[in-house]
Coordinates of C-alpha atoms in Angstrom, one line a residue:
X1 CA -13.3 -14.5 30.8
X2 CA -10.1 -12.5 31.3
X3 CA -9.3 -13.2 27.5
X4 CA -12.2 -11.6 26.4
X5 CA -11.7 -8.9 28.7
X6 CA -8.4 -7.9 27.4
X7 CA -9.9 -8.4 24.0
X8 CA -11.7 -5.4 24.1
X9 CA -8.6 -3.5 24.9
X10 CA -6.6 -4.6 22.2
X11 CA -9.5 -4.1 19.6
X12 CA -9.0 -0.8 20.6
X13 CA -5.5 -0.3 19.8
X14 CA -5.9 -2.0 16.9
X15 CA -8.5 0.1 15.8
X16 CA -5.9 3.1 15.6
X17 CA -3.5 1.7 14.3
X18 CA -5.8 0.3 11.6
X19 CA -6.6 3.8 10.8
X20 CA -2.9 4.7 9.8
X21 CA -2.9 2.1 7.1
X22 CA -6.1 3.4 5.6
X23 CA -4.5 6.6 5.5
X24 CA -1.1 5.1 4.1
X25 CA -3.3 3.3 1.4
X26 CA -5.8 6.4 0.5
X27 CA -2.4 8.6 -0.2
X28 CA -0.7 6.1 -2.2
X29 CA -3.6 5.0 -4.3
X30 CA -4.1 9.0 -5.4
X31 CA -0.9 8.8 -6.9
X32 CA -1.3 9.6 -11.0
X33 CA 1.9 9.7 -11.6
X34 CA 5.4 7.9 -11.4
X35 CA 6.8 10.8 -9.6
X36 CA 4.3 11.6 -7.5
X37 CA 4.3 7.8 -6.3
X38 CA 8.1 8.2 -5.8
X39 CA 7.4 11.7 -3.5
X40 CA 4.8 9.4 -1.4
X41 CA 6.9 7.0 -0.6
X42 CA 9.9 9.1 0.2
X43 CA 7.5 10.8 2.2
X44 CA 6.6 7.5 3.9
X45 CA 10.6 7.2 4.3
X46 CA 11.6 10.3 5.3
X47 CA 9.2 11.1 8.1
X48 CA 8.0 14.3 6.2
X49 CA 5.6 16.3 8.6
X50 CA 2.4 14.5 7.0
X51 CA -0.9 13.1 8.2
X52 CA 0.3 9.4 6.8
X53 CA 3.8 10.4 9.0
X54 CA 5.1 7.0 10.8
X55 CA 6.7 9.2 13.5
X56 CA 2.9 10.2 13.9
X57 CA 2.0 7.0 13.6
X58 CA 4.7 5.6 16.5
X59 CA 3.8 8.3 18.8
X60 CA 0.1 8.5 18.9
X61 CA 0.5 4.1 19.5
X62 CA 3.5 4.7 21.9
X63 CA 1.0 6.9 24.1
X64 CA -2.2 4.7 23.8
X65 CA 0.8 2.1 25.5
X66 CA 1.8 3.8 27.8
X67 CA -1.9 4.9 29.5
X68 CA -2.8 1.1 28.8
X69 CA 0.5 -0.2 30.4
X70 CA 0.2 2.5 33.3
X71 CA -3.5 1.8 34.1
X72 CA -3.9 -2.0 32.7
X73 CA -5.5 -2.9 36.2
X74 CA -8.2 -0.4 36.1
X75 CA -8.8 -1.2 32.4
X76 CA -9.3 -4.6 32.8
X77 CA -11.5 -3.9 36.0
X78 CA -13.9 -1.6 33.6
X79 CA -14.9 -5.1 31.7
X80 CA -15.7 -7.2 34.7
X81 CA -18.6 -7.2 36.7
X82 CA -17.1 -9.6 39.3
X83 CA -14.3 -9.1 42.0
X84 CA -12.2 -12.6 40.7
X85 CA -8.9 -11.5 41.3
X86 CA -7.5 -14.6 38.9
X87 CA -9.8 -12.4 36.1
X88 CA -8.0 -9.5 36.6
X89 CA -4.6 -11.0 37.6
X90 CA -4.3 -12.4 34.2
X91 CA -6.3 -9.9 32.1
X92 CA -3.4 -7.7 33.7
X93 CA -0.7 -9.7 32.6
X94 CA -1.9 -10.1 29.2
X95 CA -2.2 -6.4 28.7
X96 CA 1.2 -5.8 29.9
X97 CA 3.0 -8.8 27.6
X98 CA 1.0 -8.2 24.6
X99 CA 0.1 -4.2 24.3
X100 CA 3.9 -3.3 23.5
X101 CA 4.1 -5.2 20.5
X102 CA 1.3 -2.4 19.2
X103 CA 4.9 -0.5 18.0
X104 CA 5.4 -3.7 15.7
X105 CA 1.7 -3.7 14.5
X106 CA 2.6 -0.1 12.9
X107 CA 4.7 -1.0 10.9
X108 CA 2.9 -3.9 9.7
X109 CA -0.1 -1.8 9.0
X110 CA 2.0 1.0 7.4
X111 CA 3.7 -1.2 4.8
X112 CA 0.9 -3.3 4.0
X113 CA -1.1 -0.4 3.5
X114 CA 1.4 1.1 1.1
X115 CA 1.7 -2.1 -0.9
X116 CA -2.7 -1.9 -0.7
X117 CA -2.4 1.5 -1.8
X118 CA 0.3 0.4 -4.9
X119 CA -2.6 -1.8 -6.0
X120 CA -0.5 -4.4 -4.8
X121 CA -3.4 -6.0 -2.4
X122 CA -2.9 -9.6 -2.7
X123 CA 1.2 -9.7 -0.9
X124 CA -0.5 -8.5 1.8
X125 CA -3.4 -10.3 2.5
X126 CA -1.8 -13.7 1.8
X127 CA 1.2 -12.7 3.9
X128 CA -1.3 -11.8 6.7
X129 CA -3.3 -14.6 6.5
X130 CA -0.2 -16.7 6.8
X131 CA 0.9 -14.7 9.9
X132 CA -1.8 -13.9 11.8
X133 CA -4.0 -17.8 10.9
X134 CA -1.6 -20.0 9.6
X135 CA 1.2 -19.2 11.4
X136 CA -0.4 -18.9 14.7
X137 CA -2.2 -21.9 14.7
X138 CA 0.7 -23.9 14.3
X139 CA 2.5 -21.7 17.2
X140 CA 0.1 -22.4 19.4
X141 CA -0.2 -26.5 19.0
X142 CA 3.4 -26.4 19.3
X143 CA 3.7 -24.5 22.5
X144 CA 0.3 -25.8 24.0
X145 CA 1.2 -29.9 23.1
X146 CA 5.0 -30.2 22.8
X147 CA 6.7 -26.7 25.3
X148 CA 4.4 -25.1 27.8
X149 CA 0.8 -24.9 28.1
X150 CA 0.4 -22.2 29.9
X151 CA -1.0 -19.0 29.7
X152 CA 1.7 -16.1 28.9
X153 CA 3.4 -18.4 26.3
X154 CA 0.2 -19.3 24.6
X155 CA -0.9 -15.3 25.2
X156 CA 2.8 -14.5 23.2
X157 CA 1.3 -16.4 20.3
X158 CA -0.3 -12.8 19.2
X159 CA 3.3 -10.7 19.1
X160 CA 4.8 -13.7 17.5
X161 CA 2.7 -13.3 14.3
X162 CA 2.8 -9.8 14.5
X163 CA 6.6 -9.5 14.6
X164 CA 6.8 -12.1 11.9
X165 CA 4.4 -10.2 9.6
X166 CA 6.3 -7.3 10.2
X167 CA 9.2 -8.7 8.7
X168 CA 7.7 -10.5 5.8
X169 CA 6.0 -7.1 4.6
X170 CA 9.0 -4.9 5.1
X171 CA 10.4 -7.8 3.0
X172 CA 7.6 -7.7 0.5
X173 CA 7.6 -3.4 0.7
X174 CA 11.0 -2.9 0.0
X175 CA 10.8 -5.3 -2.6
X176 CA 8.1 -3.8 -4.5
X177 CA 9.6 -0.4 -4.1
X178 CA 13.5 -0.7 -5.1
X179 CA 14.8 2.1 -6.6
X180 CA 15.0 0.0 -10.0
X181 CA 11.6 -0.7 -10.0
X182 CA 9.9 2.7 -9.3
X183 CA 12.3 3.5 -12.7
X184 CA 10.4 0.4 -14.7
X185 CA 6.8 1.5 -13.4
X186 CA 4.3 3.1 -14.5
X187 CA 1.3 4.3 -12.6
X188 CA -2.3 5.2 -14.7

């Protein structure tokens, strides 16, 4: 029950930060040019004052962290209609070990957004699959048959994929958008 609870919270935040990689892929994808596509993603570099801005994008989900990370006991008491103080102890604990990782699921969102936006959809969605399925799955057999079955490090299982797809698509951004290739490209 406490999962669930805490589930609700999290869909939340991931909600907005969902909505800053629509907004990185709507920008990029009404590119018509080569330079215009470079001038996005400078712009996506160099923290221009912008609606798609990451430094938008880190504060707005820096601030939804704190109020969840100041208040996680009274959010997790809005979900339950009991008084089980093991519900709430670890619906707690959850949201205070998992809702700081939201900074990492920026980025993810940001660059696979970008690469969305590039018409470059497939990276992402295989590189996501692979993190937040594949790669979780097998974290969590690991750590629930052969380390510790027990709750916070089978609860860490989430920020593990995360941080690993943020890595893989910076990876797979920065690849895609060298210098050398924005030269090579063209965009219709």
């Amino acid at each position: 029950e406490y999962f669930t609870q805490t589930q609700n919270v999290m869909s939340f935040l991931q909600t907005r930060v969902s909505d800053l990689a629509d907004l990185t892929e709507k920008t990029i994808a009404q590119c018509s040019d080569i330079e215009e596509f470079q001038d996005q993603l400078n712009g996506l570099k160099s923290l221009n004052a912008k609606a798609y801005n990451t430094n938008l994008a880190l504060t707005s989900v820096a601030v939804l962290i704190l109020f969840v990370e100041l208040f996680a006991t009274d959010i997790v008491k809005v979900f339950i209609d009991s008084n089980e103080s093991g519900v709430i102890y670890y619906g707690t604990m959850m949201l205070h070990y998992i809702t700081p990782f939201y900074i990492v699921t920026t980025f993810n969102q940001i660059y696979a957004g970008a690469l969305r936006g590039a018409g470059k959809s497939t990276s992402p969605m295989v590189i996501m699959i692979f993190c937040f399925v594949i790669f979780r799955q097998i974290y969590l057999f690991v750590m629930a048959n052969f380390i510790s079955n027990t709750v916070l490090p089978i609860v860490l299982g989430y920020p593990a994929g995360w941080v690993l797809c943020s890595i893989i698509l910076s990876i797979a951004y920065f690849r895609n958008f060298s210098d050398e290739k924005l030269k090579k490209s063209t965009l219709v």
